[in-house]
Tab-separated table of C-alpha atoms in Angstrom:
chain	number	residue	atom	x	y	z
A	13	MET	CA	143.094	104.414	168.822
A	14	LYS	CA	146.541	103.079	168.004
A	15	ARG	CA	146.286	99.731	166.238
A	16	LEU	CA	148.712	97.062	165.117
A	17	PHE	CA	148.372	93.919	163.020
A	18	VAL	CA	150.610	91.079	164.249
A	19	LEU	CA	151.257	88.387	161.645
A	20	GLY	CA	152.321	84.818	162.149
A	21	ASN	CA	153.227	82.660	159.163
A	22	GLY	CA	150.165	80.413	158.919
A	23	PRO	CA	148.797	79.427	155.486
A	24	SER	CA	145.465	81.147	156.240
A	25	LEU	CA	147.194	84.350	155.091
A	26	LEU	CA	146.970	83.040	151.536
A	27	GLY	CA	143.184	83.386	151.638
A	28	GLN	CA	143.464	86.906	153.050
A	29	LEU	CA	145.929	88.233	150.469
A	30	PRO	CA	143.575	90.787	148.812
A	31	LEU	CA	142.832	92.278	152.249
A	32	LEU	CA	146.456	92.108	153.397
A	33	ARG	CA	147.448	94.488	150.613
A	34	ARG	CA	145.417	97.139	152.430
A	35	LEU	CA	147.687	96.832	155.473
A	36	ASP	CA	150.519	98.640	153.712
A	37	GLU	CA	149.342	101.890	155.329
A	38	GLU	CA	148.816	100.243	158.744
A	39	ASP	CA	151.307	99.371	161.476
A	40	THR	CA	152.285	95.729	161.033
A	41	PHE	CA	154.573	93.257	162.816
A	42	ALA	CA	155.921	90.193	160.987
A	43	CYS	CA	158.380	87.512	162.018
A	44	ASN	CA	160.611	84.575	161.218
A	45	ARG	CA	160.528	83.620	157.516
A	46	PHE	CA	157.596	85.824	156.481
A	47	CYS	CA	159.784	87.584	153.898
A	48	ARG	CA	160.235	84.279	152.047
A	49	TRP	CA	156.635	84.620	150.870
A	50	SER	CA	156.944	85.585	147.212
A	51	GLN	CA	153.648	87.498	147.372
A	52	MET	CA	154.493	89.389	150.553
A	53	PRO	CA	152.120	92.356	150.179
A	54	PHE	CA	154.050	94.969	152.177
A	55	ALA	CA	157.207	95.707	154.103
A	56	PRO	CA	156.289	95.313	157.788
A	57	THR	CA	156.619	98.197	160.226
A	58	TYR	CA	158.392	95.863	162.667
A	59	TYR	CA	160.096	92.499	162.193
A	60	ALA	CA	161.143	89.879	164.775
A	61	CYS	CA	163.583	87.009	164.288
A	62	SER	CA	165.167	84.303	166.405
A	63	ALA	CA	168.912	84.774	166.832
A	64	ASN	CA	169.392	81.027	166.946
A	65	ALA	CA	167.518	80.559	163.653
A	66	ILE	CA	169.530	83.311	161.950
A	67	LEU	CA	172.800	81.713	163.064
A	68	LYS	CA	171.599	78.393	161.602
A	69	GLY	CA	170.790	80.065	158.296
A	70	VAL	CA	167.041	79.502	158.647
A	71	GLU	CA	165.840	83.076	159.145
A	72	PRO	CA	166.921	86.278	157.349
A	73	LYS	CA	169.895	88.319	158.538
A	74	ALA	CA	168.406	91.458	156.973
A	75	PRO	CA	164.595	91.226	157.033
A	76	PRO	CA	162.565	94.040	155.483
A	77	PHE	CA	161.143	96.552	157.969
A	78	LYS	CA	160.136	100.210	158.132
A	79	LYS	CA	160.843	101.216	161.745
A	80	GLU	CA	162.445	98.583	163.973
A	81	ARG	CA	163.631	94.984	164.017
A	82	PHE	CA	163.773	92.769	167.086
A	83	LEU	CA	166.161	89.907	167.809
A	84	VAL	CA	165.026	87.226	170.279
A	85	SER	CA	167.117	84.678	172.155
A	86	ARG	CA	167.382	82.774	175.435
A	87	MET	CA	171.175	83.244	175.313
A	88	ARG	CA	172.948	86.520	175.931
A	89	ALA	CA	175.961	85.266	173.962
A	90	GLN	CA	173.837	85.034	170.825
A	91	LEU	CA	172.429	88.520	171.242
A	92	GLU	CA	175.935	89.925	171.633
A	93	GLN	CA	176.842	88.745	168.121
A	94	PHE	CA	174.466	91.169	166.402
A	95	GLU	CA	174.344	94.937	165.910
A	96	ASP	CA	171.575	97.335	164.919
A	97	TRP	CA	168.762	95.224	166.380
A	98	THR	CA	166.555	95.786	169.407
A	99	LYS	CA	167.526	92.748	171.471
A	100	CYS	CA	165.010	90.683	173.451
A	101	TYR	CA	166.117	88.299	176.176
A	102	LYS	CA	163.573	85.475	176.502
A	103	LYS	CA	162.976	83.158	179.448
A	104	GLU	CA	159.902	81.101	180.304
A	105	HIS	CA	160.141	82.040	183.997
A	106	PHE	CA	160.079	85.796	183.380
A	107	PRO	CA	156.863	87.472	184.545
A	108	LEU	CA	154.416	88.677	181.925
A	109	CYS	CA	154.548	92.473	182.090
A	110	PHE	CA	152.512	95.111	180.304
A	111	GLN	CA	155.627	97.279	180.152
A	112	PRO	CA	158.531	94.838	179.633
A	113	GLU	CA	161.549	95.397	181.862
A	114	ARG	CA	165.154	95.579	180.670
A	115	THR	CA	168.321	93.745	181.641
A	116	PRO	CA	171.425	95.657	182.791
A	117	GLU	CA	172.685	95.425	179.178
A	118	GLY	CA	169.507	97.082	177.946
A	119	TYR	CA	167.918	93.948	176.480
A	120	VAL	CA	164.116	93.827	176.590
A	121	LYS	CA	162.945	91.009	178.876
A	122	VAL	CA	160.103	88.935	177.382
A	123	LYS	CA	158.322	85.864	178.640
A	124	GLY	CA	158.753	82.737	176.524
A	125	GLY	CA	156.306	79.888	176.106
A	126	GLY	CA	153.840	81.410	173.651
A	127	THR	CA	155.639	81.299	170.262
A	128	MET	CA	157.063	84.333	168.472
A	129	VAL	CA	153.627	85.913	168.065
A	130	GLY	CA	153.287	85.953	171.853
A	131	ILE	CA	156.568	87.835	172.102
A	132	MET	CA	155.451	90.286	169.430
A	133	VAL	CA	152.254	91.002	171.367
A	134	GLN	CA	154.289	91.691	174.529
A	135	LEU	CA	156.403	94.147	172.551
A	136	ALA	CA	153.226	95.735	171.160
A	137	PHE	CA	152.004	96.309	174.732
A	138	GLY	CA	155.256	98.108	175.453
A	139	MET	CA	154.778	100.290	172.371
A	140	ARG	CA	151.362	101.370	173.704
A	141	TYR	CA	149.154	99.883	170.997
A	142	THR	CA	145.535	99.881	172.152
A	143	ASN	CA	144.058	97.640	169.439
A	144	ILE	CA	146.049	94.550	168.454
A	145	TYR	CA	144.908	92.045	165.817
A	146	THR	CA	146.615	88.699	165.217
A	147	LEU	CA	146.682	86.991	161.813
A	148	GLY	CA	148.111	83.740	160.498
A	149	VAL	CA	148.324	82.025	163.892
A	150	GLU	CA	146.387	78.808	163.301
A	151	GLN	CA	148.630	76.748	165.635
A	152	LYS	CA	147.145	73.677	163.977
A	153	GLY	CA	149.321	71.210	162.105
A	154	SER	CA	152.122	72.300	159.810
A	155	GLY	CA	152.484	74.534	156.798
A	156	HIS	CA	153.435	78.162	156.347
A	157	VAL	CA	152.239	80.951	154.085
A	158	PHE	CA	155.466	80.663	152.065
A	159	ASP	CA	155.415	76.838	152.138
A	160	PRO	CA	151.794	75.669	152.661
A	161	ASP	CA	152.631	72.027	151.952
A	162	SER	CA	155.650	71.963	154.291
A	163	LYS	CA	157.928	70.801	151.494
A	164	ASP	CA	161.050	72.317	153.035
A	165	GLY	CA	160.603	70.199	156.163
A	166	LEU	CA	161.467	73.071	158.513
A	167	LYS	CA	159.231	73.379	161.551
A	168	TYR	CA	159.325	75.637	164.577
A	169	PHE	CA	159.047	74.340	168.117
A	170	ILE	CA	155.527	74.781	169.482
A	171	PRO	CA	154.915	74.401	173.248
A	172	ASP	CA	152.541	71.735	174.512
A	173	PRO	CA	148.903	72.892	174.169
A	174	PRO	CA	148.288	73.291	177.933
A	175	VAL	CA	151.359	75.535	178.267
A	176	LEU	CA	150.489	77.464	175.115
A	177	PHE	CA	146.866	78.084	176.067
A	178	GLU	CA	147.783	79.062	179.635
A	179	PHE	CA	150.181	81.641	178.199
A	180	TRP	CA	147.546	83.116	175.876
A	181	ASN	CA	144.932	83.242	178.606
A	182	LEU	CA	147.399	85.292	180.664
A	183	ILE	CA	148.048	87.546	177.666
A	184	LYS	CA	144.316	88.145	177.233
A	185	VAL	CA	143.815	88.964	180.928
A	186	LEU	CA	146.758	91.380	180.850
A	187	ALA	CA	145.308	93.093	177.776
A	188	MET	CA	141.868	93.447	179.370
A	189	HIS	CA	143.276	94.855	182.625
A	190	ASN	CA	145.120	97.512	180.640
A	191	HIS	CA	142.227	98.373	178.320
A	192	VAL	CA	143.805	96.881	175.207
A	193	GLN	CA	141.555	95.217	172.640
A	194	LEU	CA	143.316	92.006	171.572
A	195	THR	CA	141.472	90.095	168.839
A	196	ASP	CA	142.289	87.151	166.572
A	197	CYS	CA	141.606	87.533	162.838
A	198	THR	CA	142.828	84.024	161.976
A	199	PRO	CA	139.987	81.982	160.421
A	200	ASP	CA	139.482	78.868	162.569
A	201	GLY	CA	142.543	79.754	164.631
A	202	ALA	CA	143.312	77.874	167.834
A	203	PHE	CA	143.202	81.127	169.815
A	204	ASN	CA	139.730	82.178	168.606
A	205	PRO	CA	138.077	80.942	171.835
A	206	ILE	CA	140.551	82.904	173.974
A	207	LEU	CA	140.946	86.158	172.060
A	208	GLY	CA	137.625	86.227	170.250
A	209	TYR	CA	137.411	86.217	166.461
A	210	GLN	CA	136.698	89.008	164.029
A	211	SER	CA	137.220	88.810	160.282
A	212	LEU	CA	139.914	91.036	158.841
A	213	GLU	CA	137.314	92.366	156.424
A	214	ASP	CA	135.157	93.606	159.319
A	215	VAL	CA	138.144	95.146	161.079
A	216	LEU	CA	139.153	97.100	157.989
A	217	ALA	CA	135.531	98.139	157.445
A	218	GLY	CA	135.451	99.632	160.924
A	219	ILE	CA	132.864	97.192	162.282
A	220	SER	CA	133.404	96.635	166.005
A	221	LEU	CA	132.806	93.314	167.735
A	222	SER	CA	130.066	94.892	169.836
A	223	LYS	CA	128.090	95.766	166.688
A	224	ARG	CA	128.125	92.269	165.209
């Protein structure tokens, strides 16, 4: 079993902080402004950022990571401005692939339309993770783990619910067809009905969904 914990930036992470500290020895994938969280419990194994947001000064130019960082953009010209990142070219019309293809420049092709966490899961497929757990992806209202009251006023674009849920249904089907266990550990998360829910505590205790 090769497992990965994929973290969004939802405020539910605040309630999971004692358990999150145990992920320091696990493979983890964080994104966007996660490193702004003053109580960030570990340096992620992987980190993903939007090139557009970095250029606007919203996301970090040098996020903390242990193995690899990924830069995502719809525009090749933006990707060309950066060095020492694995570059991901995003388009909504790209097919959803278990093993993402590459452009002639070597950029990883990823399907847009499912937020950054959806891109991270596609990359996790390509890295051959067999058990993927999502955290902090409420997709309900505003607020972030580093700014639960949304005082900074910065919000990310979220696709319309029908588009978003269609994307995640496709992700789940792709995972099942390739024998990947994809599960949501976000309490009361919008994707619980699609991915199934299991508490992070149960996951870390080694309790499988089939035994609950």
